[in-house]
Amino acid sequence: MGCSTRLKVSTQLWFLLLIFTELVAGRFVVEKNSLRVTSPENIKGPHDSAIGNFGIPQYGGSMAGTVVYPKDNKKGCKSFDDFGISFKAKAGAMPNFVLVDRGDCFFALKVWNAQNAGAAAVLVADDLDEPLITMDTPEADGASAKYIANITIPSALVDKSFGEKLKKAISGGDMVNVNLDWREAVPHPDDRVEYELWTNSNDECGVKCDMLMEFVKDFKGAAQILEKGGYTQFTPHYITWYCPQAFTISKQCKSQCINHGRYCAPDPEQDFSSGYEGKDVVIENLRQLCVFRVANETKKPWVWWDYVTDFQVRCPMKEKKYNKDCAEGVIKSLGLDLKKIEKCMGDPDADSDNPVLKEEQDAQVGKGSRGDVTILPTLVVNNHQYRGKLERGAVLKAICSGFEETTEPSVCLSGDVETNECLDNNGGCWQDKSANITACKDTFRGRVCECPIVNGVQFKGDGYSSCVASGPGRCKISHGGCWHESRNGITFSACVDNEEGKCTCPPGFKGDGVKNCEDIDECTEKKACQCPECSCKDTWGSYECTCSGDLLYIREHDTCISKSTEVRSAWTAVWVIFIGLAMAAGGAYLVYKYRLRSYMDSEIRAIMAQYMPLDSQNEVPNHLNEDHA
Ligand SMILES: *[C@@H]1O[C@H](CO)[C@@H](O)[C@H](O)[C@H]1NC(C)=O
Ligand SMILES: *[C@@H]1O[C@H](CO)[C@@H](O)[C@H](O)[C@H]1NC(C)=O
Ligand SMILES: *[C@@H]1O[C@H](CO)[C@@H](O)[C@H](O)[C@H]1NC(C)=O
């Protein structure tokens, strides 16, 4: 027991040594978010803070809160419950950001304790005068592993002097308000987001490997949508180390490296004599890189996600299936070109560089705003290292915030990344409750009030106090916001289709057309139905007129006439029309007869002229050669 523990420790140390000697003083870039004090006046302004490597930073968003410094448990290493302290904000109050001191326990434990007590975010004040560092998760897989995955609030480290200023302001009785802002944490240089995941095929490294595998499985769907839509360019990467020249023939290097010590990975069980070796991991990593390359060549880079998730399920180390045969089964099932992948992988025993892995080692070294990649997993979005929990919603937020606002693809506006601000008072946006139409739209940046499109009809307005259906078809939806009313199955509407936003009361009504249209009493106001024999009755939207006795009301003339007169005059009209028609027909017949005869005359003459000379050559039939005549 003691011996094997010592062996483990020594291999770890040996590898640590390797990393640090080879990656000459790793340059590690701290990702900062902007922290702005909004009150009190004397410390107002922006300050640096370093985003913690756990919890969920609100990439693309911002968050305002009041800073609280606990009276007891100032380092936050114990449960705040034990001290009867709660950071839950009262309804309507700003959320509480808890300030705790660095030291005595893991950063993650402080944040976990504060989260449990109701904090919305945690600021850790450094206890040393030093440049900001990134608060990372503890490597140990013990008790911490259980809560790290459950940390959801964001956290940031602030430097010692700023921490002191905050404490002084609070103890002086000031209300300290700060704004944490992640809106510009990810740059957006163009309309495509480039991101890379530094990953590992090893599935037996404890919590970190489990987390990574879980993430890849969860994120696959979104990743493939983004990639297929051309919104992102994703590249997977794998870290390898190399064995110092002097050790290439050592047992460790032989079991952990390929290509004569050029590319190495730690032994999965940290035990050289049993189970899988580091070499197996390097080879599978190389295979996954080649799967990506070959898939990318055929313009289907997203197949990598299928391969990696299928491989996890079908070829786990636990079941002793983490091998070439199993991997090739997955490759074939995905229809990838196995020959090409083998060619890309090359010979692991060759004493020469492998071009694919060489490129990976070069990429490991930081460039510009991105530091060296030394931690697995690492996500880099638009060349900025992502900080926070590797979790679908959080990562999607970070990638989405790499797009300029309003150019983000729809997957960025999906349920997973919504802020659900519309649930509360409809986000303060316009809504039509009766028609179930709202201008509130949840996005990952927070809610926006934007007049909607309903059934193809565009609503226009400011989105806050008004939205009105406009354009063709607008009357179909809530009568385009115009007045409308139904009585006894009859509906009148003041909406006029195709007329931009205008409401006009229908005939028989008067009013503004929006709020009201009143029935016009035609009998009194319009003086309708005024003939002596008439009696007028107003109806909704119209009127009825009846004539006394045997009389009939003629609406166009607003007069009553006798029914019998009407019948006689009608018959007269019919006779006049009939006689007229008969005369016209007779005349037309005569004209036709005359025309026919003269036509036949000339036709016959023309035929005869072909067989016998007629009186004169000049008498050519006129209908054949008129010009000549
Ligand atoms: C973390 O969350 C999971 C699921 O939500 C829960 O089952 C587990 O008990 C939580 N762990 C801790 C330490 O609270
Ligand atoms: C994937 O293909 C694109 C073009 O189709 C190319 O720009 C990119 O560099 C390729 N990535 C890798 C890792 O080969
Ligand atoms: C309103 O519409 C949403 C979706 O558009 C639906 O989920 C909800 O049930 C509707 N509510 C009512 C009261 O019809």
Coordinates of C-alpha atoms and ligand atoms in Angstrom, one line a residue, residues 112 116 143 145-151, ligand 1:
W112 CA -20.2 27.2 -2.1
N116 CA -25.9 28.2 0.2
A143 CA -15.2 16.1 -0.6
A145 CA -15.9 17.2 -5.9
K146 CA -19.4 16.8 -4.5
Y147 CA -20.1 20.5 -4.4
I148 CA -18.0 22.0 -7.2
A149 CA -20.4 20.7 -9.8
N150 CA -23.3 22.4 -8.0
I151 CA -21.8 25.9 -7.8
Ligands
LIG1 C1 -25.7 18.7 -6.3 O1 -26.9 18.6 -7.1 C2 -27.4 17.3 -7.3 C3 -28.5 17.3 -8.3 O2 -29.1 18.6 -8.4 C4 -27.8 16.7 -6.0 O3 -28.4 15.4 -6.1 C5 -26.7 16.7 -5.0 O4 -27.1 16.3 -3.7 C6 -26.1 18.1 -4.9 N1 -24.9 18.0 -4.1 C7 -24.7 18.8 -3.0 C8 -23.4 18.6 -2.3 O5 -25.5 19.6 -2.6

